[in-house]
């Protein structure tokens, strides 16, 4: 009796500790996002550093620390420091992704949450996009071009890497379940090509400008599930008049795309698995599982990416006190995140099923053995069963790690101006017309620089 009680206390303690740790992390980083929404960047930086000291960024989460620091310095306008952290982030992603491929077999036994976080596709490409903007603001055009080209290269390289990972899964899996990789067919990022277009226009390379515009047109035509909105008017009639000067305004708004846990119930049948009671209304087919016996029931959960949100519905721009236009949607970063994550969604889903069923069957056999050894029947037996189930649940939390401090959307506009100093006012409104944010800038328009103003609000 005493031994059984000790088992129960240990298992329940582990489960409560895991839940409390996850809740503590989520609550802490919610306050960081709130600080960024209020443009309290120094406070956000202090909290991010404090989180590292509190071990809320563990060694396996170091990529997220670099991303959070990089984007916060970007919001603050410290472009040099921003890129220092983004550079660390990019190096970590390359190293950890390669490592994850070599450890593919381990993920059938270890929860993804225990592994190094190597980043999602959208995080991989937006690191380079933000690095490019930083370099533009630092007037380092050649370095910005390098980052933009890296986006195109990565979108193709990552496909090859994920296919290699799937091959490793199929080699390591002994259940005869076939893992497949479905390409997201996302090859052209409009925001990256637009930045390239701005640099070429500044340099007077109008043939290169046309090539970038053609790639943008292709993205809207072939990737309409991501670019579901009307192409911005300044791209329909691009401004390429020789000698003319334009002010480009970019607004990064909204809270980042995030992962949510989708829970459900696995029921085993002879040679296949049935899925039911999903917490999100999505249709999942039954899964062939050769050799499986009927009669087991297991709870499981896996991550799903969902778009972020923003209160901002309109952004007006005034130059020297005169209204000149409204910003238009250029890129839905949240939509890109959802689209590119879907390509690995089935892989995560199947891997979770295999791991849950394997652990569940072992736990069921373990419960039977414990009952026999401890002569635990009736209420005590039920307590033992519950304690083992809690222990299994504690090791099977879905991996919800994601870059929480990035924005959800990029709005943009272009306005013809004359050389010299100008005052620029940006006003953000919610759906009811209430002012949520006002921003004031003083900028000098020249022929040598990409005349770009950007602002960010996570409202």
PDB file of N, CA, C and O in Angstrom, residues 71-137:
ATOM      1  N   UNK A  71      14.092  40.755 -32.676  1.00  0.00           N
ATOM      2  CA  UNK A  71      12.929  41.514 -33.137  1.00  0.00           C
ATOM      3  C   UNK A  71      12.657  42.712 -32.226  1.00  0.00           C
ATOM      4  O   UNK A  71      12.207  43.767 -32.687  1.00  0.00           O
ATOM      5  N   UNK A  72      12.955  42.584 -30.934  1.00  0.00           N
ATOM      6  CA  UNK A  72      12.725  43.705 -30.019  1.00  0.00           C
ATOM      7  C   UNK A  72      13.670  44.858 -30.342  1.00  0.00           C
ATOM      8  O   UNK A  72      13.269  46.029 -30.343  1.00  0.00           O
ATOM      9  N   UNK A  73      14.924  44.551 -30.627  1.00  0.00           N
ATOM     10  CA  UNK A  73      15.860  45.603 -31.041  1.00  0.00           C
ATOM     11  C   UNK A  73      15.442  46.202 -32.393  1.00  0.00           C
ATOM     12  O   UNK A  73      15.631  47.401 -32.632  1.00  0.00           O
ATOM     13  N   UNK A  74      14.864  45.384 -33.269  1.00  0.00           N
ATOM     14  CA  UNK A  74      14.345  45.902 -34.537  1.00  0.00           C
ATOM     15  C   UNK A  74      13.232  46.909 -34.279  1.00  0.00           C
ATOM     16  O   UNK A  74      13.210  48.000 -34.856  1.00  0.00           O
ATOM     17  N   UNK A  75      12.273  46.542 -33.423  1.00  0.00           N
ATOM     18  CA  UNK A  75      11.182  47.469 -33.088  1.00  0.00           C
ATOM     19  C   UNK A  75      11.735  48.776 -32.519  1.00  0.00           C
ATOM     20  O   UNK A  75      11.206  49.857 -32.778  1.00  0.00           O
ATOM     21  N   UNK A  76      12.794  48.668 -31.736  1.00  0.00           N
ATOM     22  CA  UNK A  76      13.366  49.831 -31.073  1.00  0.00           C
ATOM     23  C   UNK A  76      14.189  50.692 -32.029  1.00  0.00           C
ATOM     24  O   UNK A  76      14.481  51.850 -31.742  1.00  0.00           O
ATOM     25  N   UNK A  77      14.560  50.110 -33.185  1.00  0.00           N
ATOM     26  CA  UNK A  77      15.350  50.861 -34.155  1.00  0.00           C
ATOM     27  C   UNK A  77      16.847  50.705 -33.978  1.00  0.00           C
ATOM     28  O   UNK A  77      17.624  51.444 -34.591  1.00  0.00           O
ATOM     29  N   UNK A  78      17.264  49.735 -33.170  1.00  0.00           N
ATOM     30  CA  UNK A  78      18.693  49.446 -32.993  1.00  0.00           C
ATOM     31  C   UNK A  78      19.048  48.339 -33.988  1.00  0.00           C
ATOM     32  O   UNK A  78      19.117  47.156 -33.643  1.00  0.00           O
ATOM     33  N   UNK A  79      19.289  48.731 -35.226  1.00  0.00           N
ATOM     34  CA  UNK A  79      19.417  47.767 -36.324  1.00  0.00           C
ATOM     35  C   UNK A  79      20.693  46.923 -36.218  1.00  0.00           C
ATOM     36  O   UNK A  79      20.687  45.745 -36.596  1.00  0.00           O
ATOM     37  N   UNK A  80      21.748  47.502 -35.703  1.00  0.00           N
ATOM     38  CA  UNK A  80      22.998  46.767 -35.562  1.00  0.00           C
ATOM     39  C   UNK A  80      22.839  45.618 -34.563  1.00  0.00           C
ATOM     40  O   UNK A  80      23.191  44.465 -34.855  1.00  0.00           O
ATOM     41  N   UNK A  81      22.320  45.928 -33.387  1.00  0.00           N
ATOM     42  CA  UNK A  81      22.132  44.879 -32.374  1.00  0.00           C
ATOM     43  C   UNK A  81      21.091  43.860 -32.817  1.00  0.00           C
ATOM     44  O   UNK A  81      21.223  42.666 -32.546  1.00  0.00           O
ATOM     45  N   UNK A  82      20.067  44.332 -33.476  1.00  0.00           N
ATOM     46  CA  UNK A  82      19.041  43.420 -33.986  1.00  0.00           C
ATOM     47  C   UNK A  82      19.669  42.352 -34.865  1.00  0.00           C
ATOM     48  O   UNK A  82      19.415  41.151 -34.702  1.00  0.00           O
ATOM     49  N   UNK A  83      20.513  42.774 -35.782  1.00  0.00           N
ATOM     50  CA  UNK A  83      21.128  41.803 -36.688  1.00  0.00           C
ATOM     51  C   UNK A  83      22.138  40.901 -36.002  1.00  0.00           C
ATOM     52  O   UNK A  83      22.362  39.771 -36.438  1.00  0.00           O
ATOM     53  N   UNK A  84      22.748  41.376 -34.941  1.00  0.00           N
ATOM     54  CA  UNK A  84      23.657  40.502 -34.186  1.00  0.00           C
ATOM     55  C   UNK A  84      22.903  39.306 -33.621  1.00  0.00           C
ATOM     56  O   UNK A  84      23.386  38.165 -33.675  1.00  0.00           O
ATOM     57  N   UNK A  85      21.707  39.557 -33.096  1.00  0.00           N
ATOM     58  CA  UNK A  85      20.910  38.454 -32.555  1.00  0.00           C
ATOM     59  C   UNK A  85      20.275  37.612 -33.666  1.00  0.00           C
ATOM     60  O   UNK A  85      20.185  36.383 -33.554  1.00  0.00           O
ATOM     61  N   UNK A  86      19.840  38.262 -34.738  1.00  0.00           N
ATOM     62  CA  UNK A  86      19.284  37.495 -35.854  1.00  0.00           C
ATOM     63  C   UNK A  86      20.348  36.605 -36.497  1.00  0.00           C
ATOM     64  O   UNK A  86      20.043  35.501 -36.963  1.00  0.00           O
ATOM     65  N   UNK A  87      21.579  37.073 -36.522  1.00  0.00           N
ATOM     66  CA  UNK A  87      22.674  36.252 -37.052  1.00  0.00           C
ATOM     67  C   UNK A  87      22.855  34.997 -36.185  1.00  0.00           C
ATOM     68  O   UNK A  87      23.012  33.883 -36.705  1.00  0.00           O
ATOM     69  N   UNK A  88      22.812  35.168 -34.875  1.00  0.00           N
ATOM     70  CA  UNK A  88      22.898  34.018 -33.967  1.00  0.00           C
ATOM     71  C   UNK A  88      21.718  33.077 -34.172  1.00  0.00           C
ATOM     72  O   UNK A  88      21.867  31.849 -34.123  1.00  0.00           O
ATOM     73  N   UNK A  89      20.546  33.667 -34.387  1.00  0.00           N
ATOM     74  CA  UNK A  89      19.351  32.851 -34.613  1.00  0.00           C
ATOM     75  C   UNK A  89      19.493  32.013 -35.877  1.00  0.00           C
ATOM     76  O   UNK A  89      19.169  30.810 -35.887  1.00  0.00           O
ATOM     77  N   UNK A  90      19.973  32.631 -36.943  1.00  0.00           N
ATOM     78  CA  UNK A  90      20.093  31.908 -38.203  1.00  0.00           C
ATOM     79  C   UNK A  90      21.113  30.778 -38.102  1.00  0.00           C
ATOM     80  O   UNK A  90      20.868  29.660 -38.590  1.00  0.00           O
ATOM     81  N   UNK A  91      22.232  31.035 -37.449  1.00  0.00           N
ATOM     82  CA  UNK A  91      23.240  29.991 -37.263  1.00  0.00           C
ATOM     83  C   UNK A  91      22.687  28.841 -36.417  1.00  0.00           C
ATOM     84  O   UNK A  91      22.939  27.666 -36.705  1.00  0.00           O
ATOM     85  N   UNK A  92      21.915  29.193 -35.375  1.00  0.00           N
ATOM     86  CA  UNK A  92      21.318  28.163 -34.517  1.00  0.00           C
ATOM     87  C   UNK A  92      20.321  27.315 -35.295  1.00  0.00           C
ATOM     88  O   UNK A  92      20.274  26.087 -35.135  1.00  0.00           O
ATOM     89  N   UNK A  93      19.521  27.948 -36.156  1.00  0.00           N
ATOM     90  CA  UNK A  93      18.536  27.195 -36.946  1.00  0.00           C
ATOM     91  C   UNK A  93      19.219  26.193 -37.868  1.00  0.00           C
ATOM     92  O   UNK A  93      18.778  25.043 -37.988  1.00  0.00           O
ATOM     93  N   UNK A  94      20.278  26.620 -38.515  1.00  0.00           N
ATOM     94  CA  UNK A  94      20.991  25.721 -39.428  1.00  0.00           C
ATOM     95  C   UNK A  94      21.600  24.546 -38.664  1.00  0.00           C
ATOM     96  O   UNK A  94      21.497  23.386 -39.080  1.00  0.00           O
ATOM     97  N   UNK A  95      22.228  24.849 -37.542  1.00  0.00           N
ATOM     98  CA  UNK A  95      22.869  23.799 -36.739  1.00  0.00           C
ATOM     99  C   UNK A  95      21.836  22.828 -36.182  1.00  0.00           C
ATOM    100  O   UNK A  95      21.999  21.598 -36.273  1.00  0.00           O
ATOM    101  N   UNK A  96      20.759  23.357 -35.598  1.00  0.00           N
ATOM    102  CA  UNK A  96      19.784  22.515 -34.906  1.00  0.00           C
ATOM    103  C   UNK A  96      18.909  21.727 -35.869  1.00  0.00           C
ATOM    104  O   UNK A  96      18.470  20.611 -35.548  1.00  0.00           O
ATOM    105  N   UNK A  97      18.636  22.283 -37.054  1.00  0.00           N
ATOM    106  CA  UNK A  97      17.854  21.528 -38.037  1.00  0.00           C
ATOM    107  C   UNK A  97      18.653  20.312 -38.506  1.00  0.00           C
ATOM    108  O   UNK A  97      18.119  19.196 -38.592  1.00  0.00           O
ATOM    109  N   UNK A  98      19.929  20.522 -38.795  1.00  0.00           N
ATOM    110  CA  UNK A  98      20.784  19.405 -39.206  1.00  0.00           C
ATOM    111  C   UNK A  98      20.856  18.354 -38.103  1.00  0.00           C
ATOM    112  O   UNK A  98      20.781  17.142 -38.364  1.00  0.00           O
ATOM    113  N   UNK A  99      20.969  18.813 -36.869  1.00  0.00           N
ATOM    114  CA  UNK A  99      21.012  17.899 -35.727  1.00  0.00           C
ATOM    115  C   UNK A  99      19.706  17.124 -35.596  1.00  0.00           C
ATOM    116  O   UNK A  99      19.706  15.920 -35.295  1.00  0.00           O
ATOM    117  N   UNK A 100      18.580  17.796 -35.848  1.00  0.00           N
ATOM    118  CA  UNK A 100      17.272  17.136 -35.711  1.00  0.00           C
ATOM    119  C   UNK A 100      17.097  16.015 -36.725  1.00  0.00           C
ATOM    120  O   UNK A 100      16.448  15.007 -36.439  1.00  0.00           O
ATOM    121  N   UNK A 101      17.670  16.186 -37.914  1.00  0.00           N
ATOM    122  CA  UNK A 101      17.581  15.132 -38.928  1.00  0.00           C
ATOM    123  C   UNK A 101      18.332  13.892 -38.457  1.00  0.00           C
ATOM    124  O   UNK A 101      17.853  12.758 -38.589  1.00  0.00           O
ATOM    125  N   UNK A 102      19.508  14.101 -37.883  1.00  0.00           N
ATOM    126  CA  UNK A 102      20.302  12.958 -37.408  1.00  0.00           C
ATOM    127  C   UNK A 102      19.654  12.278 -36.207  1.00  0.00           C
ATOM    128  O   UNK A 102      19.920  11.104 -35.931  1.00  0.00           O
ATOM    129  N   UNK A 103      18.780  13.012 -35.481  1.00  0.00           N
ATOM    130  CA  UNK A 103      18.119  12.451 -34.302  1.00  0.00           C
ATOM    131  C   UNK A 103      16.668  12.071 -34.580  1.00  0.00           C
ATOM    132  O   UNK A 103      15.884  11.897 -33.649  1.00  0.00           O
ATOM    133  N   UNK A 104      16.309  11.918 -35.847  1.00  0.00           N
ATOM    134  CA  UNK A 104      14.912  11.670 -36.209  1.00  0.00           C
ATOM    135  C   UNK A 104      14.343  10.461 -35.491  1.00  0.00           C
ATOM    136  O   UNK A 104      13.194  10.473 -35.026  1.00  0.00           O
ATOM    137  N   UNK A 105      15.139   9.401 -35.382  1.00  0.00           N
ATOM    138  CA  UNK A 105      14.641   8.185 -34.747  1.00  0.00           C
ATOM    139  C   UNK A 105      14.288   8.373 -33.288  1.00  0.00           C
ATOM    140  O   UNK A 105      13.354   7.743 -32.775  1.00  0.00           O
ATOM    141  N   UNK A 106      15.000   9.261 -32.605  1.00  0.00           N
ATOM    142  CA  UNK A 106      14.754   9.485 -31.178  1.00  0.00           C
ATOM    143  C   UNK A 106      13.387  10.091 -30.924  1.00  0.00           C
ATOM    144  O   UNK A 106      12.818   9.921 -29.846  1.00  0.00           O
ATOM    145  N   UNK A 107      12.859  10.822 -31.910  1.00  0.00           N
ATOM    146  CA  UNK A 107      11.588  11.512 -31.693  1.00  0.00           C
ATOM    147  C   UNK A 107      10.407  10.552 -31.605  1.00  0.00           C
ATOM    148  O   UNK A 107       9.302  10.973 -31.289  1.00  0.00           O
ATOM    149  N   UNK A 108      10.632   9.268 -31.912  1.00  0.00           N
ATOM    150  CA  UNK A 108       9.568   8.282 -31.706  1.00  0.00           C
ATOM    151  C   UNK A 108       9.480   7.848 -30.250  1.00  0.00           C
ATOM    152  O   UNK A 108       8.522   7.200 -29.845  1.00  0.00           O
ATOM    153  N   UNK A 109      10.498   8.196 -29.468  1.00  0.00           N
ATOM    154  CA  UNK A 109      10.520   7.827 -28.062  1.00  0.00           C
ATOM    155  C   UNK A 109      10.479   9.046 -27.151  1.00  0.00           C
ATOM    156  O   UNK A 109       9.942   8.981 -26.048  1.00  0.00           O
ATOM    157  N   UNK A 110      11.052  10.175 -27.624  1.00  0.00           N
ATOM    158  CA  UNK A 110      11.097  11.397 -26.829  1.00  0.00           C
ATOM    159  C   UNK A 110      10.121  12.427 -27.378  1.00  0.00           C
ATOM    160  O   UNK A 110      10.019  12.601 -28.588  1.00  0.00           O
ATOM    161  N   UNK A 111       9.423  13.092 -26.484  1.00  0.00           N
ATOM    162  CA  UNK A 111       8.521  14.167 -26.888  1.00  0.00           C
ATOM    163  C   UNK A 111       9.305  15.270 -27.585  1.00  0.00           C
ATOM    164  O   UNK A 111      10.430  15.595 -27.183  1.00  0.00           O
ATOM    165  N   UNK A 112       8.707  15.885 -28.625  1.00  0.00           N
ATOM    166  CA  UNK A 112       9.375  16.981 -29.333  1.00  0.00           C
ATOM    167  C   UNK A 112       9.763  18.111 -28.394  1.00  0.00           C
ATOM    168  O   UNK A 112      10.737  18.831 -28.628  1.00  0.00           O
ATOM    169  N   UNK A 113       8.999  18.271 -27.307  1.00  0.00           N
ATOM    170  CA  UNK A 113       9.249  19.351 -26.354  1.00  0.00           C
ATOM    171  C   UNK A 113      10.581  19.171 -25.632  1.00  0.00           C
ATOM    172  O   UNK A 113      11.138  20.128 -25.093  1.00  0.00           O
ATOM    173  N   UNK A 114      11.096  17.952 -25.607  1.00  0.00           N
ATOM    174  CA  UNK A 114      12.378  17.693 -24.945  1.00  0.00           C
ATOM    175  C   UNK A 114      13.554  17.909 -25.895  1.00  0.00           C
ATOM    176  O   UNK A 114      14.706  17.900 -25.465  1.00  0.00           O
ATOM    177  N   UNK A 115      13.281  18.124 -27.184  1.00  0.00           N
ATOM    178  CA  UNK A 115      14.334  18.268 -28.182  1.00  0.00           C
ATOM    179  C   UNK A 115      14.659  19.750 -28.395  1.00  0.00           C
ATOM    180  O   UNK A 115      13.895  20.640 -28.030  1.00  0.00           O
ATOM    181  N   UNK A 116      15.811  20.023 -28.996  1.00  0.00           N
ATOM    182  CA  UNK A 116      16.161  21.395 -29.353  1.00  0.00           C
ATOM    183  C   UNK A 116      15.154  21.959 -30.350  1.00  0.00           C
ATOM    184  O   UNK A 116      14.788  21.278 -31.312  1.00  0.00           O
ATOM    185  N   UNK A 117      14.713  23.201 -30.108  1.00  0.00           N
ATOM    186  CA  UNK A 117      13.790  23.849 -31.040  1.00  0.00           C
ATOM    187  C   UNK A 117      14.588  24.450 -32.186  1.00  0.00           C
ATOM    188  O   UNK A 117      15.443  25.315 -31.979  1.00  0.00           O
ATOM    189  N   UNK A 118      14.305  23.983 -33.422  1.00  0.00           N
ATOM    190  CA  UNK A 118      15.101  24.425 -34.568  1.00  0.00           C
ATOM    191  C   UNK A 118      14.369  25.426 -35.460  1.00  0.00           C
ATOM    192  O   UNK A 118      14.922  25.883 -36.461  1.00  0.00           O
ATOM    193  N   UNK A 119      13.139  25.797 -35.079  1.00  0.00           N
ATOM    194  CA  UNK A 119      12.428  26.840 -35.820  1.00  0.00           C
ATOM    195  C   UNK A 119      11.527  26.306 -36.916  1.00  0.00           C
ATOM    196  O   UNK A 119      11.769  25.246 -37.478  1.00  0.00           O
ATOM    197  N   UNK A 120      10.488  27.077 -37.212  1.00  0.00           N
ATOM    198  CA  UNK A 120       9.565  26.743 -38.295  1.00  0.00           C
ATOM    199  C   UNK A 120      10.014  27.438 -39.575  1.00  0.00           C
ATOM    200  O   UNK A 120      10.866  28.327 -39.554  1.00  0.00           O
ATOM    201  N   UNK A 121       9.402  27.048 -40.682  1.00  0.00           N
ATOM    202  CA  UNK A 121       9.790  27.608 -41.982  1.00  0.00           C
ATOM    203  C   UNK A 121       9.626  29.124 -41.985  1.00  0.00           C
ATOM    204  O   UNK A 121      10.523  29.858 -42.440  1.00  0.00           O
ATOM    205  N   UNK A 122       8.494  29.609 -41.488  1.00  0.00           N
ATOM    206  CA  UNK A 122       8.266  31.062 -41.533  1.00  0.00           C
ATOM    207  C   UNK A 122       9.288  31.805 -40.671  1.00  0.00           C
ATOM    208  O   UNK A 122       9.706  32.915 -41.016  1.00  0.00           O
ATOM    209  N   UNK A 123       9.716  31.203 -39.574  1.00  0.00           N
ATOM    210  CA  UNK A 123      10.728  31.846 -38.738  1.00  0.00           C
ATOM    211  C   UNK A 123      12.065  31.896 -39.477  1.00  0.00           C
ATOM    212  O   UNK A 123      12.810  32.881 -39.374  1.00  0.00           O
ATOM    213  N   UNK A 124      12.366  30.825 -40.193  1.00  0.00           N
ATOM    214  CA  UNK A 124      13.591  30.778 -40.992  1.00  0.00           C
ATOM    215  C   UNK A 124      13.657  31.906 -42.008  1.00  0.00           C
ATOM    216  O   UNK A 124      14.691  32.562 -42.165  1.00  0.00           O
ATOM    217  N   UNK A 125      12.561  32.147 -42.734  1.00  0.00           N
ATOM    218  CA  UNK A 125      12.618  33.142 -43.814  1.00  0.00           C
ATOM    219  C   UNK A 125      12.462  34.566 -43.289  1.00  0.00           C
ATOM    220  O   UNK A 125      13.101  35.494 -43.813  1.00  0.00           O
ATOM    221  N   UNK A 126      11.667  34.770 -42.230  1.00  0.00           N
ATOM    222  CA  UNK A 126      11.472  36.141 -41.763  1.00  0.00           C
ATOM    223  C   UNK A 126      12.683  36.669 -41.004  1.00  0.00           C
ATOM    224  O   UNK A 126      12.858  37.891 -40.893  1.00  0.00           O
ATOM    225  N   UNK A 127      13.527  35.792 -40.489  1.00  0.00           N
ATOM    226  CA  UNK A 127      14.801  36.252 -39.942  1.00  0.00           C
ATOM    227  C   UNK A 127      15.572  37.018 -41.015  1.00  0.00           C
ATOM    228  O   UNK A 127      16.104  38.108 -40.772  1.00  0.00           O
ATOM    229  N   UNK A 128      15.621  36.454 -42.229  1.00  0.00           N
ATOM    230  CA  UNK A 128      16.345  37.122 -43.316  1.00  0.00           C
ATOM    231  C   UNK A 128      15.634  38.379 -43.798  1.00  0.00           C
ATOM    232  O   UNK A 128      16.287  39.363 -44.177  1.00  0.00           O
ATOM    233  N   UNK A 129      14.314  38.367 -43.785  1.00  0.00           N
ATOM    234  CA  UNK A 129      13.561  39.562 -44.184  1.00  0.00           C
ATOM    235  C   UNK A 129      13.866  40.720 -43.231  1.00  0.00           C
ATOM    236  O   UNK A 129      14.152  41.847 -43.666  1.00  0.00           O
ATOM    237  N   UNK A 130      13.815  40.460 -41.928  1.00  0.00           N
ATOM    238  CA  UNK A 130      14.095  41.529 -40.966  1.00  0.00           C
ATOM    239  C   UNK A 130      15.561  41.938 -40.998  1.00  0.00           C
ATOM    240  O   UNK A 130      15.885  43.124 -40.808  1.00  0.00           O
ATOM    241  N   UNK A 131      16.453  41.000 -41.242  1.00  0.00           N
ATOM    242  CA  UNK A 131      17.869  41.362 -41.410  1.00  0.00           C
ATOM    243  C   UNK A 131      18.031  42.288 -42.618  1.00  0.00           C
ATOM    244  O   UNK A 131      18.804  43.261 -42.570  1.00  0.00           O
ATOM    245  N   UNK A 132      17.294  41.995 -43.694  1.00  0.00           N
ATOM    246  CA  UNK A 132      17.382  42.843 -44.894  1.00  0.00           C
ATOM    247  C   UNK A 132      16.903  44.256 -44.600  1.00  0.00           C
ATOM    248  O   UNK A 132      17.535  45.242 -45.025  1.00  0.00           O
ATOM    249  N   UNK A 133      15.796  44.388 -43.866  1.00  0.00           N
ATOM    250  CA  UNK A 133      15.312  45.731 -43.514  1.00  0.00           C
ATOM    251  C   UNK A 133      16.343  46.457 -42.658  1.00  0.00           C
ATOM    252  O   UNK A 133      16.616  47.651 -42.858  1.00  0.00           O
ATOM    253  N   UNK A 134      16.929  45.742 -41.721  1.00  0.00           N
ATOM    254  CA  UNK A 134      17.971  46.356 -40.892  1.00  0.00           C
ATOM    255  C   UNK A 134      19.114  46.885 -41.751  1.00  0.00           C
ATOM    256  O   UNK A 134      19.600  48.010 -41.543  1.00  0.00           O
ATOM    257  N   UNK A 135      19.563  46.087 -42.708  1.00  0.00           N
ATOM    258  CA  UNK A 135      20.663  46.519 -43.570  1.00  0.00           C
ATOM    259  C   UNK A 135      20.260  47.697 -44.461  1.00  0.00           C
ATOM    260  O   UNK A 135      21.069  48.592 -44.734  1.00  0.00           O
ATOM    261  N   UNK A 136      19.015  47.714 -44.910  1.00  0.00           N
ATOM    262  CA  UNK A 136      18.534  48.865 -45.687  1.00  0.00           C
ATOM    263  C   UNK A 136      18.598  50.133 -44.841  1.00  0.00           C
ATOM    264  O   UNK A 136      19.048  51.191 -45.302  1.00  0.00           O
ATOM    265  N   UNK A 137      18.173  50.019 -43.595  1.00  0.00           N
ATOM    266  CA  UNK A 137      18.206  51.189 -42.714  1.00  0.00           C
ATOM    267  C   UNK A 137      19.640  51.610 -42.391  1.00  0.00           C
ATOM    268  O   UNK A 137      19.878  52.769 -42.062  1.00  0.00           O
TER     269      UNK A 137
END
